[in-house]
Coordinates of C-alpha atoms in Angstrom, one line a residue:
Chain A
M1 CA -64.8 -60.1 11.2
I2 CA -66.0 -61.4 8.2
L3 CA -66.7 -60.1 4.5
R4 CA -69.7 -62.2 3.6
H5 CA -70.1 -60.8 0.1
I6 CA -69.3 -57.8 -2.5
T7 CA -70.7 -56.3 -4.8
T8 CA -69.1 -54.1 -7.5
Q9 CA -70.3 -52.0 -10.4
N10 CA -68.1 -50.0 -12.9
F11 CA -65.0 -51.4 -11.1
R12 CA -62.1 -51.8 -13.5
N13 CA -62.7 -55.0 -15.6
L14 CA -65.1 -56.9 -13.0
G15 CA -68.3 -57.7 -14.4
D16 CA -71.4 -56.3 -12.2
A17 CA -71.9 -58.9 -10.0
E18 CA -72.3 -60.2 -6.4
T19 CA -69.4 -62.4 -5.0
A20 CA -69.9 -64.6 -1.9
F21 CA -66.7 -65.5 0.4
H22 CA -65.8 -68.4 2.7
P23 CA -65.6 -67.0 6.0
Q24 CA -61.7 -68.3 6.5
T25 CA -60.0 -68.9 3.3
N26 CA -60.5 -67.7 -0.4
I27 CA -58.2 -68.5 -2.9
L28 CA -58.7 -66.5 -6.5
V29 CA -57.2 -68.3 -9.1
G30 CA -57.2 -67.6 -13.0
R31 CA -54.8 -66.2 -15.7
N32 CA -53.1 -63.0 -15.7
G33 CA -55.6 -60.1 -16.3
Q34 CA -58.8 -61.8 -15.6
G35 CA -59.9 -59.9 -12.4
K36 CA -58.4 -61.6 -9.7
T37 CA -56.2 -58.8 -8.0
N38 CA -59.1 -56.7 -9.0
L39 CA -61.3 -58.2 -6.8
L40 CA -58.9 -57.9 -4.0
E41 CA -58.7 -54.3 -4.7
A42 CA -62.4 -54.2 -4.7
I43 CA -62.2 -55.6 -1.0
Y44 CA -59.6 -53.2 -0.2
F45 CA -61.2 -50.1 -1.7
L46 CA -64.5 -51.0 0.3
A47 CA -62.5 -50.8 3.5
T48 CA -60.3 -47.8 3.0
T49 CA -61.9 -46.2 0.0
K50 CA -58.3 -46.2 -1.7
S51 CA -56.6 -48.9 -3.6
F52 CA -53.4 -50.7 -2.9
R53 CA -52.0 -50.3 -6.2
T54 CA -52.3 -46.7 -7.2
S55 CA -52.9 -43.6 -5.9
R56 CA -54.6 -42.6 -9.3
I57 CA -58.3 -43.3 -8.1
A58 CA -59.5 -42.5 -11.6
S59 CA -57.9 -45.9 -12.6
L60 CA -60.5 -47.9 -10.7
F61 CA -63.0 -46.3 -13.1
R62 CA -64.3 -48.8 -15.9
F63 CA -63.3 -47.3 -19.0
G64 CA -66.0 -44.6 -19.8
A65 CA -67.8 -45.2 -16.6
S66 CA -68.9 -42.2 -14.7
N67 CA -69.6 -43.4 -11.3
V68 CA -67.7 -46.8 -9.4
F69 CA -69.9 -48.5 -6.6
V70 CA -68.5 -51.3 -4.0
S71 CA -71.0 -52.5 -1.3
G72 CA -70.3 -55.3 0.7
A73 CA -71.9 -57.5 3.9
L74 CA -69.6 -57.5 7.0
E75 CA -69.9 -59.4 10.0
R76 CA -68.6 -58.3 13.1
A77 CA -69.4 -59.1 17.0
D78 CA -72.4 -61.2 15.4
L79 CA -73.7 -58.0 13.6
E80 CA -73.8 -58.0 10.0
K81 CA -73.5 -54.3 8.6
N82 CA -73.7 -53.1 4.9
L83 CA -71.0 -51.0 3.9
S84 CA -70.8 -49.1 0.5
V85 CA -68.3 -46.7 -1.2
G86 CA -69.6 -44.7 -4.5
L87 CA -67.7 -42.5 -6.3
G88 CA -69.0 -40.3 -9.2
V89 CA -67.6 -38.0 -11.6
P90 CA -64.3 -39.6 -13.0
P91 CA -61.4 -37.5 -13.6
P92 CA -60.8 -36.5 -17.4
V93 CA -58.7 -39.4 -19.2
G94 CA -55.1 -38.1 -19.1
A95 CA -55.6 -35.7 -16.6
P96 CA -52.6 -34.9 -14.5
E97 CA -50.9 -36.8 -12.2
A98 CA -53.3 -35.4 -9.1
R99 CA -54.2 -38.0 -6.3
T100 CA -58.2 -36.5 -6.5
T101 CA -60.1 -34.6 -8.8
P102 CA -61.8 -31.4 -7.5
G103 CA -65.4 -31.9 -7.6
Q104 CA -65.0 -35.7 -7.3
R105 CA -68.1 -37.0 -4.9
R106 CA -67.7 -39.5 -2.7
V107 CA -70.5 -41.2 -0.7
L108 CA -69.6 -43.3 2.4
M109 CA -72.5 -45.4 3.7
I110 CA -73.0 -48.0 6.6
N111 CA -76.5 -49.7 6.5
G112 CA -77.6 -47.4 4.0
E113 CA -76.9 -44.2 6.1
K114 CA -74.1 -41.8 5.0
V115 CA -71.3 -41.7 7.2
T116 CA -68.0 -39.4 7.6
L117 CA -64.7 -40.8 6.6
A118 CA -63.5 -41.4 9.9
A119 CA -66.5 -43.3 11.2
Y120 CA -66.4 -45.2 8.0
L121 CA -63.0 -46.2 8.5
N122 CA -63.5 -47.5 11.8
A123 CA -66.1 -50.1 10.4
M124 CA -63.9 -52.4 8.5
S125 CA -59.9 -53.4 8.7
V126 CA -57.8 -54.7 5.9
F127 CA -54.3 -55.5 5.5
A128 CA -52.7 -56.1 2.2
Y129 CA -49.7 -57.8 1.1
S130 CA -48.9 -57.3 -2.6
A131 CA -45.3 -58.8 -3.6
A132 CA -44.9 -56.3 -6.5
R133 CA -45.1 -53.5 -4.0
L134 CA -42.2 -53.1 -2.2
E135 CA -41.8 -49.3 -1.5
V136 CA -41.4 -49.9 2.0
I137 CA -37.9 -50.9 1.5
R138 CA -37.1 -49.3 -1.9
G139 CA -39.7 -46.1 -2.1
T140 CA -39.2 -42.5 -1.0
P141 CA -39.2 -41.4 2.4
E142 CA -42.4 -40.2 1.9
E143 CA -43.9 -44.0 1.3
R144 CA -41.9 -45.2 4.2
R145 CA -43.7 -42.3 6.2
R146 CA -47.0 -43.7 5.0
F147 CA -46.2 -47.0 5.8
L148 CA -45.4 -45.9 9.6
D149 CA -48.6 -43.6 9.7
R150 CA -50.9 -46.4 8.2
G151 CA -49.5 -48.4 11.0
A152 CA -50.0 -45.9 13.7
A153 CA -53.6 -45.2 12.4
S154 CA -54.2 -48.9 12.9
V155 CA -54.0 -48.9 16.5
N156 CA -54.8 -45.5 17.5
A157 CA -58.2 -44.0 16.2
A158 CA -57.4 -40.5 16.9
Y159 CA -54.1 -40.6 14.9
L160 CA -55.8 -39.8 11.4
E161 CA -57.0 -36.7 12.9
Q162 CA -53.7 -35.2 14.6
F163 CA -51.8 -36.0 11.4
A164 CA -54.6 -34.2 9.5
R165 CA -54.2 -31.3 12.1
Y166 CA -50.8 -31.3 11.7
M167 CA -50.6 -31.2 7.8
R168 CA -53.1 -28.5 7.9
A169 CA -51.1 -26.2 10.2
L170 CA -47.9 -27.1 7.9
K171 CA -49.8 -25.7 5.1
Q172 CA -51.2 -22.6 6.5
R173 CA -47.5 -21.9 7.8
N174 CA -45.9 -22.5 4.6
A175 CA -48.6 -20.0 3.1
L176 CA -47.5 -17.5 5.5
L177 CA -43.8 -17.9 4.9
A178 CA -44.3 -17.5 1.3
D179 CA -46.6 -14.5 2.2
I180 CA -43.7 -12.6 4.5
A181 CA -41.2 -13.6 1.5
M182 CA -43.4 -11.7 -1.1
N183 CA -44.1 -8.9 1.6
R184 CA -47.4 -9.6 1.3
Q185 CA -47.8 -10.0 5.0
S186 CA -45.8 -9.3 8.1
A187 CA -43.7 -11.9 10.4
A188 CA -46.2 -10.7 13.4
S189 CA -48.3 -14.0 13.3
L190 CA -45.8 -16.2 12.8
D191 CA -45.1 -17.2 16.8
A192 CA -48.9 -18.1 16.6
W193 CA -48.4 -20.3 13.9
D194 CA -45.1 -21.6 14.8
N195 CA -46.6 -22.5 18.3
E196 CA -49.8 -24.3 16.9
L197 CA -47.4 -26.3 14.7
R198 CA -45.6 -27.4 17.5
E199 CA -48.7 -28.3 19.2
A200 CA -49.9 -30.3 16.3
A201 CA -46.5 -32.0 15.7
A202 CA -46.4 -33.5 19.2
P203 CA -49.0 -36.3 18.8
V204 CA -47.6 -37.2 15.5
H205 CA -44.1 -37.7 16.7
R206 CA -45.2 -39.4 19.6
A207 CA -47.7 -41.9 17.8
R208 CA -45.1 -42.7 15.2
A209 CA -42.3 -43.3 17.7
A210 CA -44.6 -45.4 19.6
Y211 CA -45.7 -47.6 16.6
A212 CA -42.1 -47.7 15.2
N213 CA -40.8 -48.9 18.6
D214 CA -43.4 -51.8 19.0
L215 CA -43.0 -52.8 15.2
G216 CA -39.8 -53.2 15.4
E217 CA -40.2 -55.4 18.4
A218 CA -42.4 -57.3 16.9
F219 CA -40.8 -57.6 13.6
A220 CA -37.5 -58.9 15.3
Q221 CA -39.2 -61.5 17.4
I222 CA -41.2 -62.8 14.1
V223 CA -38.0 -63.0 11.9
K224 CA -36.4 -64.5 15.0
R225 CA -39.2 -67.4 15.6
H226 CA -38.8 -68.1 11.9
G227 CA -35.0 -68.5 11.9
Y228 CA -34.9 -66.4 8.9
H229 CA -31.3 -65.6 7.7
I230 CA -31.7 -62.1 8.0
A231 CA -32.0 -61.6 11.5
A232 CA -29.6 -58.4 12.1
L233 CA -32.2 -56.1 10.1
E234 CA -33.2 -53.1 12.0
M235 CA -35.8 -50.6 11.4
H236 CA -35.0 -46.9 12.8
Y237 CA -37.2 -44.1 13.1
R238 CA -35.9 -41.0 13.1
P239 CA -38.0 -38.0 14.1
N240 CA -37.0 -34.5 12.7
A241 CA -37.6 -32.3 15.7
L242 CA -38.9 -28.5 15.2
E243 CA -36.4 -26.2 15.0
D244 CA -36.1 -22.5 14.6
K245 CA -35.0 -21.6 11.2
R246 CA -37.4 -18.7 10.5
R247 CA -35.1 -16.9 8.2
E248 CA -34.2 -19.9 5.8
E249 CA -37.5 -20.7 5.7
I250 CA -38.7 -17.2 4.6
R251 CA -36.4 -17.5 2.0
A252 CA -37.4 -21.4 1.1
R253 CA -41.0 -20.2 1.6
M254 CA -41.6 -23.4 3.2
T255 CA -41.3 -25.4 6.8
L256 CA -37.8 -26.9 6.8
S257 CA -38.3 -29.1 10.0
G258 CA -40.7 -31.4 11.6
P259 CA -43.0 -34.5 11.2
Q260 CA -43.1 -34.2 7.3
R261 CA -39.1 -34.8 7.2
D262 CA -38.9 -37.6 9.5
L263 CA -37.1 -40.8 8.1
V264 CA -37.7 -44.2 8.4
E265 CA -35.0 -46.5 7.5
F266 CA -34.5 -50.2 7.2
V267 CA -30.9 -51.0 7.7
L268 CA -28.6 -53.7 7.5
E269 CA -25.1 -53.7 9.4
G270 CA -24.9 -50.2 8.8
R271 CA -26.4 -50.3 5.2
P272 CA -29.5 -49.3 3.7
A273 CA -31.3 -52.8 3.3
S274 CA -32.3 -51.6 -0.4
E275 CA -28.7 -51.9 -1.4
V276 CA -27.9 -55.1 0.2
L277 CA -31.0 -57.5 -0.3
S278 CA -32.2 -59.6 -3.0
G279 CA -35.6 -58.8 -4.4
G280 CA -36.6 -62.1 -2.8
E281 CA -35.3 -61.2 0.4
Q282 CA -37.1 -57.8 0.3
K283 CA -40.4 -59.2 -0.6
M284 CA -40.0 -61.8 2.6
I285 CA -38.9 -58.4 4.9
V286 CA -42.0 -57.0 3.9
L287 CA -44.2 -59.9 4.4
F288 CA -42.6 -60.1 8.1
L289 CA -43.2 -56.3 8.7
K290 CA -46.9 -57.4 7.4
F291 CA -47.1 -59.8 10.3
A292 CA -45.8 -57.5 12.6
K293 CA -48.4 -54.8 11.7
L294 CA -51.1 -57.7 12.1
E295 CA -49.8 -58.7 15.7
L296 CA -49.8 -55.3 16.8
F297 CA -53.3 -54.6 15.4
R298 CA -54.3 -58.0 17.1
R299 CA -52.9 -56.7 20.3
R300 CA -55.0 -53.7 20.0
H301 CA -58.0 -54.9 18.7
D302 CA -60.1 -57.8 20.2
D303 CA -61.0 -58.5 16.2
A304 CA -58.6 -59.9 13.1
P305 CA -58.9 -57.8 10.0
L306 CA -59.2 -59.2 6.5
F307 CA -56.0 -60.1 5.0
L308 CA -55.3 -59.8 1.6
L309 CA -52.0 -61.5 -0.2
D310 CA -51.8 -60.4 -3.7
D311 CA -49.6 -62.4 -6.0
I312 CA -47.9 -64.9 -4.1
D313 CA -44.8 -65.9 -6.1
A314 CA -41.7 -68.0 -6.1
E315 CA -39.4 -65.6 -4.6
L316 CA -41.6 -65.9 -1.4
D317 CA -40.1 -68.4 1.0
L318 CA -43.7 -70.3 0.7
E319 CA -42.8 -72.7 3.7
I320 CA -42.3 -69.6 5.9
L321 CA -45.4 -68.1 4.6
H322 CA -47.4 -71.3 5.1
D323 CA -45.7 -71.1 8.5
L324 CA -47.0 -67.5 9.2
L325 CA -50.3 -68.0 8.1
T326 CA -51.2 -71.0 10.3
K327 CA -49.9 -68.8 13.3
L328 CA -52.7 -66.5 12.4
P329 CA -55.6 -66.1 14.4
V330 CA -58.1 -68.5 13.8
A331 CA -60.8 -66.1 12.9
T332 CA -58.6 -64.1 10.2
Q333 CA -60.3 -64.5 7.1
L334 CA -58.1 -64.9 4.2
F335 CA -58.0 -63.6 0.5
A336 CA -55.1 -64.9 -1.8
T337 CA -54.2 -64.6 -5.4
S338 CA -51.7 -66.0 -7.9
A339 CA -51.1 -66.8 -11.3
K340 CA -49.2 -70.0 -10.5
E341 CA -51.8 -72.6 -8.8
A342 CA -48.8 -74.3 -7.2
F343 CA -47.9 -71.7 -4.8
L344 CA -51.4 -71.6 -3.6
D345 CA -50.9 -75.1 -2.4
A346 CA -49.1 -73.6 0.9
L347 CA -52.6 -71.9 1.8
T348 CA -54.9 -74.8 1.1
T349 CA -54.5 -77.0 3.8
G350 CA -57.6 -76.1 5.9
P351 CA -61.3 -75.5 4.4
H352 CA -61.5 -72.8 1.9
R353 CA -63.4 -71.6 -1.3
R354 CA -61.6 -71.5 -4.6
L355 CA -63.0 -68.6 -6.9
T356 CA -62.0 -69.3 -10.6
F357 CA -61.6 -65.6 -12.6
E358 CA -62.2 -65.5 -16.6
N359 CA -63.3 -61.9 -18.1
G360 CA -63.6 -60.4 -14.9
R361 CA -66.2 -63.0 -13.6
V362 CA -66.0 -65.8 -11.4
T363 CA -66.8 -68.7 -13.5
A364 CA -66.8 -71.3 -10.9
A365 CA -66.8 -71.4 -6.9
R366 CA -66.0 -74.7 -5.0
D367 CA -65.5 -75.5 -1.5
F368 CA -63.2 -77.2 0.1
A369 CA -63.4 -79.0 3.5
Chain B
M1 CA -85.0 -25.5 -21.7
T2 CA -85.6 -23.5 -18.6
A3 CA -87.3 -19.8 -19.4
P4 CA -84.4 -17.3 -18.8
P5 CA -86.1 -15.3 -15.7
L6 CA -86.4 -18.8 -14.0
A7 CA -83.0 -19.9 -14.9
N8 CA -81.6 -16.5 -13.6
L9 CA -83.2 -16.8 -10.5
I10 CA -81.9 -20.5 -9.8
N11 CA -78.4 -19.3 -10.7
E12 CA -78.8 -16.4 -8.0
L13 CA -80.2 -19.0 -5.2
T14 CA -77.1 -21.6 -6.3
K15 CA -74.6 -18.9 -4.8
L16 CA -76.2 -19.2 -1.4
P17 CA -74.3 -21.3 0.7
G18 CA -75.3 -24.8 1.3
V19 CA -77.7 -24.8 -1.9
G20 CA -76.7 -26.7 -4.7
G21 CA -78.5 -26.7 -8.5
K22 CA -81.3 -29.5 -7.2
S23 CA -82.3 -27.3 -3.8
A24 CA -82.0 -23.8 -6.0
A25 CA -84.6 -25.2 -8.6
R26 CA -87.0 -26.3 -5.8
L27 CA -86.8 -23.3 -4.4
A28 CA -87.1 -21.6 -7.4
Y29 CA -90.3 -23.4 -8.5
H30 CA -91.9 -22.7 -5.1
I31 CA -91.6 -19.0 -5.0
L32 CA -93.3 -19.3 -8.7
K33 CA -96.3 -21.1 -7.1
R34 CA -96.7 -18.9 -4.4
P35 CA -98.7 -15.6 -4.8
T36 CA -97.0 -12.4 -5.7
V37 CA -97.0 -10.8 -2.2
E38 CA -95.1 -13.5 -0.7
A39 CA -92.5 -13.0 -3.5
E40 CA -92.6 -9.4 -2.8
A41 CA -91.9 -9.5 0.9
L42 CA -89.3 -12.0 0.3
A43 CA -87.4 -9.3 -2.1
A44 CA -88.1 -6.7 0.2
A45 CA -87.0 -8.5 3.4
I46 CA -83.5 -9.3 1.2
L47 CA -82.9 -5.5 0.4
D48 CA -84.2 -4.3 3.6
V49 CA -81.2 -6.3 5.6
K50 CA -78.5 -4.9 2.9
S51 CA -79.7 -1.3 3.5
K52 CA -80.9 -1.2 7.2
I53 CA -78.1 -3.5 8.8
F54 CA -74.5 -2.5 9.4
R55 CA -71.7 -3.4 11.5
C56 CA -71.4 -1.9 15.2
S57 CA -68.6 0.2 15.7
I58 CA -67.8 -0.7 19.1
C59 CA -68.1 -4.7 18.6
N60 CA -68.6 -5.6 14.8
N61 CA -71.8 -7.4 15.4
M62 CA -74.4 -7.1 12.7
T63 CA -77.1 -4.3 14.0
D64 CA -79.7 -1.5 12.7
V65 CA -79.1 0.5 15.7
E66 CA -75.4 2.4 16.4
P67 CA -74.1 1.1 18.9
C68 CA -75.9 -2.3 18.9
A69 CA -78.7 -3.5 21.2
L70 CA -75.7 -5.8 23.0
C71 CA -73.1 -3.0 23.3
S72 CA -75.9 -0.4 24.5
D73 CA -77.6 -2.8 27.2
P74 CA -76.7 -1.4 30.5
R75 CA -77.3 -4.9 32.2
R76 CA -74.5 -6.2 30.4
D77 CA -71.0 -6.3 32.3
P78 CA -68.3 -4.3 30.4
S79 CA -65.6 -6.0 32.3
L80 CA -66.1 -9.3 30.3
L81 CA -65.1 -9.7 26.8
C82 CA -66.1 -12.6 24.4
V83 CA -64.3 -12.9 21.2
V84 CA -66.1 -14.8 18.4
E85 CA -65.2 -15.2 14.7
E86 CA -68.5 -14.5 13.2
A87 CA -71.3 -12.3 14.2
F88 CA -73.6 -15.7 14.2
N89 CA -71.4 -17.1 16.9
I90 CA -73.1 -14.7 19.6
Q91 CA -76.4 -16.2 18.6
T92 CA -75.3 -19.6 19.8
I93 CA -73.8 -18.3 23.0
E94 CA -76.6 -16.2 23.6
Q95 CA -78.9 -18.9 23.6
T96 CA -77.2 -20.2 26.9
R97 CA -78.1 -17.0 28.9
D98 CA -75.3 -17.5 31.1
F99 CA -72.9 -15.3 29.7
K100 CA -73.5 -11.7 30.7
G101 CA -70.5 -9.9 29.2
Q102 CA -69.9 -8.2 26.0
Y103 CA -68.7 -9.4 22.6
H104 CA -66.3 -8.6 20.0
V105 CA -66.6 -10.0 16.3
L106 CA -63.6 -10.8 14.5
L107 CA -64.0 -10.7 10.7
G108 CA -63.3 -14.5 10.2
A109 CA -59.9 -16.4 11.7
L110 CA -56.1 -16.2 10.6
S111 CA -55.5 -18.4 7.5
P112 CA -52.6 -17.6 5.3
L113 CA -53.9 -20.1 2.6
K114 CA -56.6 -17.8 2.3
G115 CA -54.5 -14.9 2.4
I116 CA -56.4 -13.4 5.7
G117 CA -53.6 -12.0 7.9
P118 CA -54.0 -9.7 11.4
Q119 CA -55.3 -7.0 9.9
D120 CA -57.9 -8.5 7.7
I121 CA -59.8 -9.6 10.9
D122 CA -59.0 -6.1 12.7
V123 CA -56.7 -7.8 15.6
A124 CA -55.6 -4.0 16.3
G125 CA -59.1 -2.9 16.7
L126 CA -59.9 -5.5 19.4
V127 CA -56.8 -4.7 21.1
R128 CA -57.8 -0.6 20.9
R129 CA -61.1 -1.6 22.3
V130 CA -59.5 -3.4 25.1
Q131 CA -56.9 -0.4 25.8
N132 CA -59.4 2.3 26.2
S133 CA -61.9 0.3 28.0
N134 CA -62.3 -1.5 31.7
V135 CA -62.3 -4.8 30.5
H136 CA -60.7 -7.5 33.0
E137 CA -61.0 -10.4 30.8
V138 CA -61.2 -11.6 27.4
I139 CA -62.5 -14.8 26.8
I140 CA -61.6 -16.3 23.2
A141 CA -64.3 -18.4 21.9
T142 CA -62.7 -19.0 18.3
N143 CA -63.6 -22.1 16.6
P144 CA -61.4 -25.2 18.1
N145 CA -59.5 -26.0 14.8
V146 CA -56.2 -25.0 13.5
E147 CA -56.8 -21.6 12.1
G148 CA -59.1 -21.2 15.3
E149 CA -56.2 -22.0 17.7
A150 CA -53.7 -20.0 15.8
T151 CA -56.1 -17.1 16.0
A152 CA -56.7 -17.6 19.1
L153 CA -53.3 -17.4 20.5
Y154 CA -52.6 -14.4 18.3
I155 CA -54.9 -12.2 20.0
A156 CA -53.5 -13.7 23.4
Q157 CA -50.2 -12.4 22.6
Q158 CA -51.2 -9.3 21.4
L159 CA -53.3 -8.6 24.5
K160 CA -50.5 -9.9 26.8
P161 CA -48.9 -6.3 27.3
L162 CA -52.1 -4.9 28.6
S163 CA -52.3 -7.1 31.6
V164 CA -55.6 -8.1 31.1
R165 CA -56.8 -12.0 31.8
T166 CA -57.0 -13.9 28.7
T167 CA -58.9 -17.0 28.4
R168 CA -60.1 -20.0 26.1
L169 CA -63.0 -21.7 26.1
A170 CA -62.8 -25.4 27.3
F171 CA -62.8 -28.6 25.1
G172 CA -64.7 -31.3 26.3
L173 CA -67.3 -33.7 26.1
P174 CA -70.7 -33.1 24.9
V175 CA -73.3 -32.9 27.5
G176 CA -76.0 -35.3 27.4
G177 CA -74.3 -37.6 25.1
D178 CA -72.6 -41.1 26.3
L179 CA -68.7 -41.4 26.2
E180 CA -68.7 -44.3 23.9
Y181 CA -69.9 -41.7 21.1
A182 CA -67.0 -38.8 21.4
D183 CA -64.8 -38.9 18.8
Q184 CA -60.8 -39.7 20.0
V185 CA -59.8 -36.1 19.6
T186 CA -62.3 -34.7 21.7
M187 CA -62.0 -37.5 24.2
S188 CA -58.4 -36.8 24.6
K189 CA -58.9 -33.3 24.9
A190 CA -61.5 -33.9 27.4
L191 CA -58.6 -35.9 29.5
E192 CA -56.3 -33.3 29.1
G193 CA -58.9 -30.9 30.7
R194 CA -59.7 -33.0 33.1
R195 CA -60.6 -31.3 36.8
E196 CA -61.0 -32.3 40.6
I197 CA -64.3 -33.0 41.8

């Protein structure tokens, strides 16, 4: 799929304007804070309605703006579609860390028609690599689960709904446990919720295990192919099976086993990768993982997603990066930023467009053959 | 500045499901434009349902006679009982004209998040009804979501000692549609529930 152009309104510091892209490679250059990464984020937002930088959607609103709007023309299988995401009512400044604000209105449209989130997310696929984000290695278990979930969803369209069903059943059961603990409900209906939870957990465990397995294999192959010195890194998925812990759970007022406690671990010779690997090595591992995910996506779909590379820096092995990029399917449209132009040379061997940013605006666009 | 009586009507209308501020204003101005008799008829109809409609003591359906028309219809098969979450679900099933049994309306579905437990939807009443009548099969037609599924399972458990056949509506593909438009969860449910031909 190819993003022909994108238009943003009130999106961070970007000026309200349309930006046209090269079908293959787009290099975004400019000093820090000029809007390069914001444009990448806008592309990501257009595809996912989320940000790859923050879970606080409020920060996407330009200061003082009450709505954000991003639209773009996406070409896929010879059809051009207009996609748009509009958000209204920004959360108040200084609002607590809530992920979403109640009453926040989101309007998703394809070709001017309102569509559901599920239908919208199926329209456009994007993969983002950001050197600044190493949560997969260093972050909390929850972040690693989310990493696995995003991957599972990218190859299994039913996964998001299955996951949502499990989370719903989990919340209901937790509410019931709290009610039982406070003697507001009897335990009579707990069996029914246990069963619902079990049925909802099974497809989540299955999808996660299958994806973790495939990803581990693809990752090992890529690392081996490039002869990277950390070949012994292993990814372990440890599902947390549902267990009967009723009495403890009533006391704790929450469900103590199940997919919400699954673990994903990166281990090098028996030790957590985050403790053993240097920052640069971790960035390379994340990069390899990203390419492994791309590979799995490509096996599942006939199409290549957009690929965003944010903030390429010297800690990445540029030779390997270049090599990885040349092995991407030709149709993969690439968007890359770096504050240091030298790093971008690794990407500019083929036809590309260079977009120069100043003050949130593209001030120059030049094509190279 | 909207005149207070008008603002009051708009405010009351926004309390209706699916009616936002703009729709409420449009409805209010429409009512204002129409002849007084129409407004009186509307007001009377609203008061009428409140004073004349109540729940059937047998099945919980909304009715103006006791027992309701469905429960007292001698042509309906009392050995078949269909359990639904809300009274308006009956209409949907009745439109098919395929179901000739009787109904039982729960007063919602189990939802601990909303503080709704078995006693709030009167499952005990349903069990009593099955116990004291000649029901052979209970068809559970709660919604195919998390809450509806848990409710169905809870009811099935409660009915188990009564040795009555308990069934659940099938999940499957919408008839008349193309396969390619089926959502993935429906599709996998339909695969799961496939049958020999």
